CSV table of C-alpha atoms in Angstrom, one decimal:
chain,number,residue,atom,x,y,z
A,3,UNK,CA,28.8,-39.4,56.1
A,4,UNK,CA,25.1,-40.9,56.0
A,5,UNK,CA,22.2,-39.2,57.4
A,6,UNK,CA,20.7,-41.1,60.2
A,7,UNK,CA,17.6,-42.4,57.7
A,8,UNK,CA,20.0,-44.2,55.7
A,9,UNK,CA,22.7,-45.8,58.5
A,10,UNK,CA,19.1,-47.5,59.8
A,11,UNK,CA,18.2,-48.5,56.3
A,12,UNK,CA,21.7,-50.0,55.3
A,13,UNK,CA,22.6,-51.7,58.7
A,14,UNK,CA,19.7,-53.3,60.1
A,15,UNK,CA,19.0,-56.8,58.9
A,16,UNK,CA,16.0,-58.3,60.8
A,17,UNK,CA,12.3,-59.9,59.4
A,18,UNK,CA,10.7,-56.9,57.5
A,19,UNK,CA,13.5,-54.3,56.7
A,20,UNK,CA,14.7,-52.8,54.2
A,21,UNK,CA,18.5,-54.1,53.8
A,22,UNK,CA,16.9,-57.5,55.4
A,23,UNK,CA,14.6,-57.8,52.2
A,24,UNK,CA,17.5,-57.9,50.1
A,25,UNK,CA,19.9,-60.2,52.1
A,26,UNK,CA,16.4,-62.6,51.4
A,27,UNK,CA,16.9,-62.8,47.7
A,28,UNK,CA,20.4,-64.1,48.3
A,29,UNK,CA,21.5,-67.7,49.4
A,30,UNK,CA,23.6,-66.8,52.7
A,31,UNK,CA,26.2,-69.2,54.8
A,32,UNK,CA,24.2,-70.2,58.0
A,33,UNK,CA,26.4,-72.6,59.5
A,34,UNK,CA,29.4,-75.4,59.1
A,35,UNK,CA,29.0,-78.4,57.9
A,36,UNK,CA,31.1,-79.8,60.6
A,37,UNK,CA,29.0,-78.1,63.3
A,38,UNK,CA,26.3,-81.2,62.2
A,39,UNK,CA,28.9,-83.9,62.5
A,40,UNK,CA,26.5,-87.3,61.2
A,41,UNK,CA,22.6,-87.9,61.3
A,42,UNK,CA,20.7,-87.6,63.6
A,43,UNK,CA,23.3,-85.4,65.9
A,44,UNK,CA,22.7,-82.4,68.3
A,45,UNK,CA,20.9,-79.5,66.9
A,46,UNK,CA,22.8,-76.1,67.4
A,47,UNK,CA,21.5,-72.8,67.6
A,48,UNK,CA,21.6,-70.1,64.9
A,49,UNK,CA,20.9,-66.8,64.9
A,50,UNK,CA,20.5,-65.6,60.9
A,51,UNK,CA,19.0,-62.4,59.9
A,52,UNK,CA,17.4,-61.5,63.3
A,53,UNK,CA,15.7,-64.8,63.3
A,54,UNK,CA,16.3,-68.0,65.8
A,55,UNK,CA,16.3,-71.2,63.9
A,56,UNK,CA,17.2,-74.5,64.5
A,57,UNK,CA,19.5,-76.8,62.2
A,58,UNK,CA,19.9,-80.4,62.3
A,59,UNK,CA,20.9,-83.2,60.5
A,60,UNK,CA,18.3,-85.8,59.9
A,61,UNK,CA,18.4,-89.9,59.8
A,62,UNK,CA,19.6,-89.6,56.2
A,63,UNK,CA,22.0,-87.0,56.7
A,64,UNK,CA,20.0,-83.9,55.3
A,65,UNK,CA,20.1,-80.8,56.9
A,66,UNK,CA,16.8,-78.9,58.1
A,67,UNK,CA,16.8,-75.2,59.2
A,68,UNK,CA,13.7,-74.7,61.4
A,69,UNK,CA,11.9,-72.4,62.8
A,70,UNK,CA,13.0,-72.5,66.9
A,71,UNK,CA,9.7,-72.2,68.3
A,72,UNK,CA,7.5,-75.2,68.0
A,73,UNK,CA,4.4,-74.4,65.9
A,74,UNK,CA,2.1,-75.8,68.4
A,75,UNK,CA,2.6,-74.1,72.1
A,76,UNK,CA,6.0,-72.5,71.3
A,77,UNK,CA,8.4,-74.4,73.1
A,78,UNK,CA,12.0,-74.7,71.7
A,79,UNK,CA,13.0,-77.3,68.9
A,80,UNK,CA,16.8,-77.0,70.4
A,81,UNK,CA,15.6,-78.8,73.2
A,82,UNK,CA,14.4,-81.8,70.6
A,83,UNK,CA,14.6,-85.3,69.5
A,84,UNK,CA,16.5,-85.5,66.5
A,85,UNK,CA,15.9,-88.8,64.9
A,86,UNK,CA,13.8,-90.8,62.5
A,87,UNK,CA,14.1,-88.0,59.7
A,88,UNK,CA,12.5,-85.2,61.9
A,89,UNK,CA,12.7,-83.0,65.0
A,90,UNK,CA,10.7,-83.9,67.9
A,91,UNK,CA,9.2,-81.5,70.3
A,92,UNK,CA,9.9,-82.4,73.7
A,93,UNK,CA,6.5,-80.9,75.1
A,94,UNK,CA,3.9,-82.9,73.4
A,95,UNK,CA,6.0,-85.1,70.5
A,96,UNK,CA,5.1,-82.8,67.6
A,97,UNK,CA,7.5,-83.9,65.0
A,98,UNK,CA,8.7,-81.8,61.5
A,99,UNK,CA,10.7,-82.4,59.0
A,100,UNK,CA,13.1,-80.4,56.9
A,101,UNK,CA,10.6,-79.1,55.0
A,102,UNK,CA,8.5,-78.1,57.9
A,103,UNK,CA,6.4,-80.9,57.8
A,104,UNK,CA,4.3,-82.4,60.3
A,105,UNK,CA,5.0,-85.7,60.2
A,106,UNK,CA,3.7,-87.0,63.4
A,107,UNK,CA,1.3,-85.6,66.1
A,108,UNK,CA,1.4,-88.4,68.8
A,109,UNK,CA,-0.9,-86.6,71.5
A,110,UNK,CA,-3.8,-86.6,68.6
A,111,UNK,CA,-6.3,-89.3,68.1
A,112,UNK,CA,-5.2,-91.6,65.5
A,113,UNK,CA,-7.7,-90.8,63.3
A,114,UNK,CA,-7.6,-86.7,63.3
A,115,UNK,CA,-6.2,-85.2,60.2
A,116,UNK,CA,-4.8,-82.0,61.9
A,117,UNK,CA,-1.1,-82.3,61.0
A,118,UNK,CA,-1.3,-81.7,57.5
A,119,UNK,CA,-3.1,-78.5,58.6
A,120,UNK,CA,0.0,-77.4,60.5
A,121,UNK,CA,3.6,-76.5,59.3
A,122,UNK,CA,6.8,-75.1,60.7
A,123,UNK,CA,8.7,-72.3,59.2
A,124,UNK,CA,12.0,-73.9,57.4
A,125,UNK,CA,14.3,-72.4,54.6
A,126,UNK,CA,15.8,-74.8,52.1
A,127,UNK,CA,19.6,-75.5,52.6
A,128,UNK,CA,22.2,-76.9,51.0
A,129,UNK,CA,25.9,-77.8,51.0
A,130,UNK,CA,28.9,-76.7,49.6
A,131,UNK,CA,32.4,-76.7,50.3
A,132,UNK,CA,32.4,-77.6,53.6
A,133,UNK,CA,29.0,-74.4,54.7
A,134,UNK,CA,25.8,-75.1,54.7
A,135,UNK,CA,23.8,-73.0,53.0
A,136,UNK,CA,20.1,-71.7,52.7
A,137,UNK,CA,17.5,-69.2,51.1
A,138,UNK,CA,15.4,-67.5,53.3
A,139,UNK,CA,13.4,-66.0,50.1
A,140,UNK,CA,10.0,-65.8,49.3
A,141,UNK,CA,10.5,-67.2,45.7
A,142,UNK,CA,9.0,-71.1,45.5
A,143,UNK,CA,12.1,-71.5,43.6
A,144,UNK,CA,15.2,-70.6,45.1
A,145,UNK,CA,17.5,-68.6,42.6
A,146,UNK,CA,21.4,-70.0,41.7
A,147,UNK,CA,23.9,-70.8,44.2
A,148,UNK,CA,26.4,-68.0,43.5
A,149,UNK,CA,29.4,-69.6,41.6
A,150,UNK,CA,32.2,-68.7,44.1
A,151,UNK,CA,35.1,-70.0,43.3
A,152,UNK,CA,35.8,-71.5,46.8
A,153,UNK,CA,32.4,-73.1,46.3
A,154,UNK,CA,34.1,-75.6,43.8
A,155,UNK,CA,36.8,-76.5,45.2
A,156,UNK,CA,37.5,-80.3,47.0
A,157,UNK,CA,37.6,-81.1,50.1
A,158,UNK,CA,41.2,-80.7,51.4
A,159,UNK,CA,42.2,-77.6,49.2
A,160,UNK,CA,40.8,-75.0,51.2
A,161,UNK,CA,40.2,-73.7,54.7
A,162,UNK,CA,37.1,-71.9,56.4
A,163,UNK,CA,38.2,-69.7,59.3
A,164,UNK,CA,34.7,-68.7,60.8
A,165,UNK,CA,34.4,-66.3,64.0
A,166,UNK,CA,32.0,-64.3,65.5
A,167,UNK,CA,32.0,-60.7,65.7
A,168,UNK,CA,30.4,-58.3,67.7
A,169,UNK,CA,29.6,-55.7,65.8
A,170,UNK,CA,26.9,-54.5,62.6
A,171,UNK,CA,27.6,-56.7,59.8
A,172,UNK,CA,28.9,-53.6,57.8
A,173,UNK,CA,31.6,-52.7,60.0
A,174,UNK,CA,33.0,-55.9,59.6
A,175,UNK,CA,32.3,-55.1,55.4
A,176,UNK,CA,33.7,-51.5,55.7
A,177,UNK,CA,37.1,-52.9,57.8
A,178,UNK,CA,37.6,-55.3,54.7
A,179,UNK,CA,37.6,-53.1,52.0
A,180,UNK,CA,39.2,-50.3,53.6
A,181,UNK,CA,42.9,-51.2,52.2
A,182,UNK,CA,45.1,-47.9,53.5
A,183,UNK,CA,44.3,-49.4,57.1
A,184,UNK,CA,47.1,-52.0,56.5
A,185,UNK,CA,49.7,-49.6,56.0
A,186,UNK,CA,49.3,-48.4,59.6
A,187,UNK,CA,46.8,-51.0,61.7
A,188,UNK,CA,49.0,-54.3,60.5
A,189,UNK,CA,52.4,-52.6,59.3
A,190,UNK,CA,52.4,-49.2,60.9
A,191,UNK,CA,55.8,-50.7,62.9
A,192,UNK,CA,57.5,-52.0,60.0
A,193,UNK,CA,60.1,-49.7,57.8
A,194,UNK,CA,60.9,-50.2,53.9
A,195,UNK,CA,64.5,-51.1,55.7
A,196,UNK,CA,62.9,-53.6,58.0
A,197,UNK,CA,61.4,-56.0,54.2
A,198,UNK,CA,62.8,-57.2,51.3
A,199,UNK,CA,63.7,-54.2,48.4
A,200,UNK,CA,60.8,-54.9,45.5
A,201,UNK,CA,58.4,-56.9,48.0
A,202,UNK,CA,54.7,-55.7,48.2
A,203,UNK,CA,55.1,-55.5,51.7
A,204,UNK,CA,58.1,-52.8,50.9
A,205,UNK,CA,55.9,-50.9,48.6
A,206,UNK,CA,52.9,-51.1,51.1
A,207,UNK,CA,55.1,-49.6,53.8
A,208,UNK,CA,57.5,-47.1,51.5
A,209,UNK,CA,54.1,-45.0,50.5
A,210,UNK,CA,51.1,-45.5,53.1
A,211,UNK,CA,48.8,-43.3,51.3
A,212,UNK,CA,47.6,-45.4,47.9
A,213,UNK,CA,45.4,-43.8,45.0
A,214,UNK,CA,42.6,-45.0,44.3
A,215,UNK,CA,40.6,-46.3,41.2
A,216,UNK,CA,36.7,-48.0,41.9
A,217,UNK,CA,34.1,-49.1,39.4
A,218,UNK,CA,30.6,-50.4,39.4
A,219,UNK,CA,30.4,-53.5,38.3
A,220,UNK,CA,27.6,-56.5,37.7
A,221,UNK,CA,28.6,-58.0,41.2
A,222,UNK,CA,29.1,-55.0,43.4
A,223,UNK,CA,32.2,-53.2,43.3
A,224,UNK,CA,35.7,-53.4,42.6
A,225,UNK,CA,38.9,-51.0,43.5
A,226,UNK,CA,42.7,-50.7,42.8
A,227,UNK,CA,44.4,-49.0,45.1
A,228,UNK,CA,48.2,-48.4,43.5
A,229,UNK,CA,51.0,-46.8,44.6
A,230,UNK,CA,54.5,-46.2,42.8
A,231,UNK,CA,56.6,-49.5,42.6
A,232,UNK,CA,60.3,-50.0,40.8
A,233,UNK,CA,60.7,-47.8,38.4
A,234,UNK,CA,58.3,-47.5,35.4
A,235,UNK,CA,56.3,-49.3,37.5
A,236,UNK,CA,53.0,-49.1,39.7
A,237,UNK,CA,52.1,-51.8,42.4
A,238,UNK,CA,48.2,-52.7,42.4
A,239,UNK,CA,45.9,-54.3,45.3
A,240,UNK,CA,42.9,-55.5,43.5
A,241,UNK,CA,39.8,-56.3,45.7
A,242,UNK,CA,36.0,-57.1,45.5
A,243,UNK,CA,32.6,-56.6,47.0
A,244,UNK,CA,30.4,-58.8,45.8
A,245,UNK,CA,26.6,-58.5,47.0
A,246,UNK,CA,25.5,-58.6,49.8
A,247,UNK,CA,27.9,-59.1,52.2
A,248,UNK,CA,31.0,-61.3,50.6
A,249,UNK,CA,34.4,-59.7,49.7
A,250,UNK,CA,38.1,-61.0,48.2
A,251,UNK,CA,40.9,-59.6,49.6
A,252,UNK,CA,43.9,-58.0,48.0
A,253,UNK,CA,46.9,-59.6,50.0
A,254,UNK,CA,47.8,-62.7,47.7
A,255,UNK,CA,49.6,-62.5,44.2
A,256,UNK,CA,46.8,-61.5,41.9
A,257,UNK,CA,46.0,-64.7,39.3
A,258,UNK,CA,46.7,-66.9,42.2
A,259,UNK,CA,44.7,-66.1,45.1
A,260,UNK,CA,41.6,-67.8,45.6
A,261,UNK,CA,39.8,-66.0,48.7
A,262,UNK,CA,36.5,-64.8,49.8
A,263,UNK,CA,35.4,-63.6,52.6
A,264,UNK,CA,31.7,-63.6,54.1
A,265,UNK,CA,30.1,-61.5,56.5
A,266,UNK,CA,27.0,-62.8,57.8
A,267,UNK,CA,24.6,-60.8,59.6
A,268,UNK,CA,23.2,-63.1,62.7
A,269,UNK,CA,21.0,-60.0,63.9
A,270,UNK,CA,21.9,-56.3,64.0
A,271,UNK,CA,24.8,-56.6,66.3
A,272,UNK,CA,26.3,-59.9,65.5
A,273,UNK,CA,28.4,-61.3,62.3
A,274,UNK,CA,29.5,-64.7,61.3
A,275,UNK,CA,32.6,-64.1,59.5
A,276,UNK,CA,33.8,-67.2,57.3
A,277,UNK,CA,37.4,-66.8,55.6
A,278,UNK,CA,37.5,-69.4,52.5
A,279,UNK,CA,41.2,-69.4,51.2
A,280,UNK,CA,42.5,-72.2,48.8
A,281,UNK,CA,45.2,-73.8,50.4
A,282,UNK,CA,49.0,-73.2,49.2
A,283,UNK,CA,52.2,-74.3,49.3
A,284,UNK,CA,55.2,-72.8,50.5
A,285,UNK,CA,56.3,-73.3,47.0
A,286,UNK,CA,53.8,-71.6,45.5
A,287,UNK,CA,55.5,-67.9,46.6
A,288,UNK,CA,53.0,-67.3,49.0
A,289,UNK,CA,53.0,-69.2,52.2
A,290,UNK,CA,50.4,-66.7,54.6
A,291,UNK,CA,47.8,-64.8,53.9
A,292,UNK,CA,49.9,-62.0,54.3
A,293,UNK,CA,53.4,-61.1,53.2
A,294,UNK,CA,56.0,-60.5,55.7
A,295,UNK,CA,59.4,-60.5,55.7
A,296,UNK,CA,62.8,-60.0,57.3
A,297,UNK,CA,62.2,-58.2,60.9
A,298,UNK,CA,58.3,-59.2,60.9
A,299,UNK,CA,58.5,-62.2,60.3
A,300,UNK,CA,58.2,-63.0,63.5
A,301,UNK,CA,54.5,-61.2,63.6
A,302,UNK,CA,51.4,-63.4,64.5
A,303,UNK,CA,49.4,-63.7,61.7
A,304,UNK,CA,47.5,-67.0,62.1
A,305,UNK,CA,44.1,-67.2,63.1
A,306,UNK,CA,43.3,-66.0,66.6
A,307,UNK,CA,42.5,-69.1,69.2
A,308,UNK,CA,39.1,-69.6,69.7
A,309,UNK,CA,36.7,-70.2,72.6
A,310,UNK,CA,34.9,-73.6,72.6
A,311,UNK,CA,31.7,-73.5,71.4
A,312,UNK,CA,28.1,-73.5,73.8
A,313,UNK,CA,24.9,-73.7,73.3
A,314,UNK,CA,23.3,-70.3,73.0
A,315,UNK,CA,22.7,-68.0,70.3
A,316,UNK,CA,26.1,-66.0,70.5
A,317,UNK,CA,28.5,-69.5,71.2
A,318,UNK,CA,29.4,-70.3,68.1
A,319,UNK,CA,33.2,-69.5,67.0
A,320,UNK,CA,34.0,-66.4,69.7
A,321,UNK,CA,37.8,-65.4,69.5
A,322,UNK,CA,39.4,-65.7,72.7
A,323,UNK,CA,41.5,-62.5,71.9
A,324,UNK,CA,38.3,-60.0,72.7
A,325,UNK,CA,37.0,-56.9,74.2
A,326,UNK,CA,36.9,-58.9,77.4
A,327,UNK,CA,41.0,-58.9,77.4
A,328,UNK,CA,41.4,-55.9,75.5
A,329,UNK,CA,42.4,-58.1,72.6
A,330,UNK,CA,45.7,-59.0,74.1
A,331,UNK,CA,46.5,-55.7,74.0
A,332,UNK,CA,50.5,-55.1,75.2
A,333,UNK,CA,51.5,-51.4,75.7
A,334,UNK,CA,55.3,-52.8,76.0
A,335,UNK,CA,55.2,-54.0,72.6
A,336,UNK,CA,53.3,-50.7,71.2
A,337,UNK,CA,56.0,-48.5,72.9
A,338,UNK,CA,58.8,-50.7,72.0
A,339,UNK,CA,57.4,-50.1,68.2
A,340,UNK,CA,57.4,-54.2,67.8
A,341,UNK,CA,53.3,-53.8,67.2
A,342,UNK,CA,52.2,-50.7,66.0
A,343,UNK,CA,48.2,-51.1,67.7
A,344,UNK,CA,49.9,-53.2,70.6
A,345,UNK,CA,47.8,-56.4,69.6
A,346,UNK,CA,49.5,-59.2,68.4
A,347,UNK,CA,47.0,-61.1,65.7
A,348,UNK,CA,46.1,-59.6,63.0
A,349,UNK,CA,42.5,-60.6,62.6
A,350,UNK,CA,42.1,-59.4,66.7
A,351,UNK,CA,43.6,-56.3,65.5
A,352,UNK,CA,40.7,-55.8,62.4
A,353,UNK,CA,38.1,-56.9,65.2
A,354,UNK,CA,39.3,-54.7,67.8
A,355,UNK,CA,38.8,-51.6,65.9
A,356,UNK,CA,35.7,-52.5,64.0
A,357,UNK,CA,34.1,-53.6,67.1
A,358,UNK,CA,35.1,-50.6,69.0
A,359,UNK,CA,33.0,-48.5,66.9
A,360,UNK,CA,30.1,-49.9,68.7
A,361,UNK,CA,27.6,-52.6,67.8
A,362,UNK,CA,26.3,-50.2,65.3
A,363,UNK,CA,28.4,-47.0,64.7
A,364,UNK,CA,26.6,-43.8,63.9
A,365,UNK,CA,27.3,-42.6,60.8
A,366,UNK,CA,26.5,-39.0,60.8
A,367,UNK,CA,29.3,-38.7,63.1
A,368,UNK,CA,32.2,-39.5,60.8
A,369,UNK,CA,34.4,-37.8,58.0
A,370,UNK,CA,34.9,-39.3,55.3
A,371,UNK,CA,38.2,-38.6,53.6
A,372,UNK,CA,39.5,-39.7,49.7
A,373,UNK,CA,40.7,-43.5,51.1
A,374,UNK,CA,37.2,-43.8,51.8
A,375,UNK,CA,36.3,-43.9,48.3
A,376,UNK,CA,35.7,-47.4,48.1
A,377,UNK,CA,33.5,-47.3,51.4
A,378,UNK,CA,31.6,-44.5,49.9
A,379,UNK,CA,30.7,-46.9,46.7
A,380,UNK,CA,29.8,-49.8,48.4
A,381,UNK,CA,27.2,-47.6,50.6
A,382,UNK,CA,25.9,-46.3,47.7
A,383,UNK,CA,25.2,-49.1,46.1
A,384,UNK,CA,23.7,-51.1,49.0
A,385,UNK,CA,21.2,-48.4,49.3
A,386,UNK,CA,19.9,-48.3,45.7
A,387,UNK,CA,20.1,-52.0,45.6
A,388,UNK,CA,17.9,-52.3,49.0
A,389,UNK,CA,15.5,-49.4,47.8
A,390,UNK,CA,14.8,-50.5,44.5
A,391,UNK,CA,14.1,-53.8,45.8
A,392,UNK,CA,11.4,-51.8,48.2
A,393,UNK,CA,10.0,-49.4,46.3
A,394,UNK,CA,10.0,-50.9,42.5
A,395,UNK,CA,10.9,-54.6,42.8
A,396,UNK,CA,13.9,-54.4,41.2
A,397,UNK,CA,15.7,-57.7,41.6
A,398,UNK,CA,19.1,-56.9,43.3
A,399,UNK,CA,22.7,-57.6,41.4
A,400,UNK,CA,23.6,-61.0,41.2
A,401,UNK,CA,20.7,-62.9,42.3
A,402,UNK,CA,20.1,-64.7,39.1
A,403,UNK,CA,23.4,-64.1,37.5
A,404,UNK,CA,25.5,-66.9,39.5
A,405,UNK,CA,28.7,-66.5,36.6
A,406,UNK,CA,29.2,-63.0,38.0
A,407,UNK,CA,30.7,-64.3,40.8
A,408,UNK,CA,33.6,-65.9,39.2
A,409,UNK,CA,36.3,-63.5,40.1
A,410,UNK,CA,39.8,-62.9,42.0
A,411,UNK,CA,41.2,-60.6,44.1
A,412,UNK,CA,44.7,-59.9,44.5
A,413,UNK,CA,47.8,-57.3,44.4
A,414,UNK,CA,50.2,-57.2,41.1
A,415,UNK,CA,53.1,-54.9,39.1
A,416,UNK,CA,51.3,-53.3,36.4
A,417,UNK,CA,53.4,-50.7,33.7
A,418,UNK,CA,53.4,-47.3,34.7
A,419,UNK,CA,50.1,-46.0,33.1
A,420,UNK,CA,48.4,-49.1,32.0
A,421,UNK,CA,44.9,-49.1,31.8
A,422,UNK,CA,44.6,-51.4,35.2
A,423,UNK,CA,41.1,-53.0,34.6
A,424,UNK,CA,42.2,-54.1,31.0
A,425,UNK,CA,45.5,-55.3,31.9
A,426,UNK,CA,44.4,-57.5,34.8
A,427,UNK,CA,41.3,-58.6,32.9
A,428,UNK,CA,42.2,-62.5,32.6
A,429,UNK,CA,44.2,-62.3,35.9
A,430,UNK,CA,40.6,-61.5,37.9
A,431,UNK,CA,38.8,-64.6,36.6
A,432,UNK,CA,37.8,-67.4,38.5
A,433,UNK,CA,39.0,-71.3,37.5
A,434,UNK,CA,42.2,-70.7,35.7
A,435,UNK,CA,45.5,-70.6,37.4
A,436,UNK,CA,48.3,-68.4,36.1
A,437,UNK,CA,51.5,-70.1,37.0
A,438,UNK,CA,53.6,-67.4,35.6
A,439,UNK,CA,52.4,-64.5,37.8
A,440,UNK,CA,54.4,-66.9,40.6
A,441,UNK,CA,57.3,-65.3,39.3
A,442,UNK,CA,56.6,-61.7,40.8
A,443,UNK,CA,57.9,-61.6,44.5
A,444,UNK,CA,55.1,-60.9,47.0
């Protein structure tokens, strides 16, 4: 449970707060790449951090992410000309580049100097596997790129799955890294007799209550949740929080599964969630992102249809399954036992409960239990991260320490007893495939 103090500190994100402050030291996702399609095309709308921006792609293809209000009367730069490397305001023809530039001031005299006296707010960005990103840091210097694994990988051997939530950015955090949620949210229908005997999915099912092992680490934090597998055995999920807001899931054979997860704040009650998985083949032993066999195979597990995008600040990526249509819940199929929540897609089913909380849940009223344990870490270390920031300057994990994020997440069969974070020590690290764990049936 958090006292009220510290659910304000750790979940609001605007200009000038606490947790804000540190999300600023990081470089953060703010958009697709695709959503700028070629030079010189639309400008979209994005709501990062609290603040309205603007990002477009200029005449020779680089993207600009802009203050949304025009520095001169304060009209909006989405309504503006995008062309001849800048943004034109609409109002009077005030044009900025990426960097915030004034690089033309049309209703001035020709010879009047005043627009290299004025310049809009912009944030560096830059590109990488298939996101754009940027710093919105006060350093003149921007620090590393975190060296996420999906961030290397070529075009056409991986997949971003971005949606809006709506709901605090940590809910959508919390919901991630809570892994005894999948034994009843996702599986709660399914019966060891309903899977394959020796399947993670039949250990996952057989004992819904894991143990749990989490450690500090350079990045964030890391658990194991295990539970008893074959005998002389124990079956491990293995997953991450890396600061500030990105996680790797446990579902995929550990060695093998290239995943994270990020949960991008747009303001206090909004998150841009992008999913980047390394594509695999059907041969590989893991065809989904999550493991079902026998009687569920026939459970929806693929991304969730979206809405098409508009124009405003809360279009981008909404999930047609929603609060709106109680997330397609069907009581029939609850009843029947086909769906244990009633809601047929998995990632509506995460979304449904996480944003039923409320667009920020209050803390003090919960009780936290020993599954929480890894929620309970992750807390703690948010709030000493964000508070030494504040109060001592303390330069939050990570920031300059890109290598640290060059790990994996993933489940495995461990002997009985071994020492977990030893044993899966060169299974966790980033860039180097391990063909042989593709032996071990998911």
């Amino acid at each position: 449970m958090l006292s009220k103090e510290d659910n304000e500190t750790i979940t609001r994100v605007g200009p000038g707060t606490t947790m804000g402050n540190l999300m600023r030291q990081y470089w953060v996702p703010a958009l697709m790449s695709s959503e700028l399609p070629q030079p010189d095309c639309d400008p979209v709308r994005v709501m990062l951090l609290g603040e309205q921006l603007i990002a477009f792609r200029d005449t020779d293809g680089r993207v600009g992410l802009i203050q949304d209000k025009c520095p001169h009367r304060g009209a909006s730069l989405f309504f503006g000309r995008n062309g001849e490397c800048g943004i034109r305001c609409v109002y009077h023809g005030w044009q900025f580049d990426i960097h915030g530039n004034c690089i033309d001031m049309p209703n001035e005299p020709e010879d009047s100097d005043f627009k290299h006296k004025v310049k809009a707010v912009t944030y560096p960005c830059v590109e990488r596997g298939g996101l754009v990103w940027t710093y919105m840091g006060t350093r003149e210097t921007p620090p590393p790129l975190p060296d996420i694994e999906v961030n290397q990988l070529p075009d056409g051997e991986y997949t971003i799955n971005p949606t809006m939530l709506e709901c605090n950015w940590l809910q959508a955090v919390e919901g991630e890294i809570d892994t005894s949620h999948s034994g009843f949210l996702h599986f709660g229908s399914i019966t060891p007799e309903d899977t394959q005997e020796g399947t993670y999915l039949y250990y996952t099912v057989k004992d819904r209550a894991p143990r749990y092992s989490v450690v500090d680490t350079d990045y964030g934090v890391m658990y194991g949740a295990y539970r008893p597998a074959k005998p002389g055995w124990t079956y491990w999920r293995i997953a991450q929080f890396m600061f500030p807001f990105f996680t790797q899931s446990p579902e995929g054979i550990l060695g093998n599964h290239v995943i994270t997860n990020a949960w991008v704040p747009m303001d206090d009650t909004h998150t841009m969630s992008y999913i980047i998985i390394r594509k695999v083949s059907s041969e590989s032993g893991w065809p989904g992102r999550h493991p079902i066999q026998g009687t569920a195979a026939n459970y929806p597990t693929v991304q969730t249809p979206t809405l098409p995008n508009t124009t405003d600040w809360f279009g981008r990526f909404r999930s047609a399954v929603n609060a709106s249509n109680d997330y397609g819940l069907d009581r029939d199929r609850q009843r029947s036992g086909l769906d244990y929540s009633g809601i047929p897609y998995l990632p509506a089913q995460d979304r449904a409960v996480q944003e039923s909380m409320g667009p920020i849940y209050d803390r003090t009223q919960e009780h936290l239990a020993i599954s929480d344990a890894m929620v309970i870490r992750v807390r703690r270390r948010l709030l000493a991260a964000a508070r030494g920031l504040a109060e001592k300057q303390v330069v939050p994990p990570g920031v300059d320490s890109p290598a640290v994020y060059r790990n994996r997440s993933g489940s495995t069969l461990l002997p009985e007893g071994a020492d977990w974070i030893e044993a899966t020590k060169e299974l966790r690290k980033a860039f180097v495939d391990h063909p042989e764990v593709l032996q071990q049936q998911p």
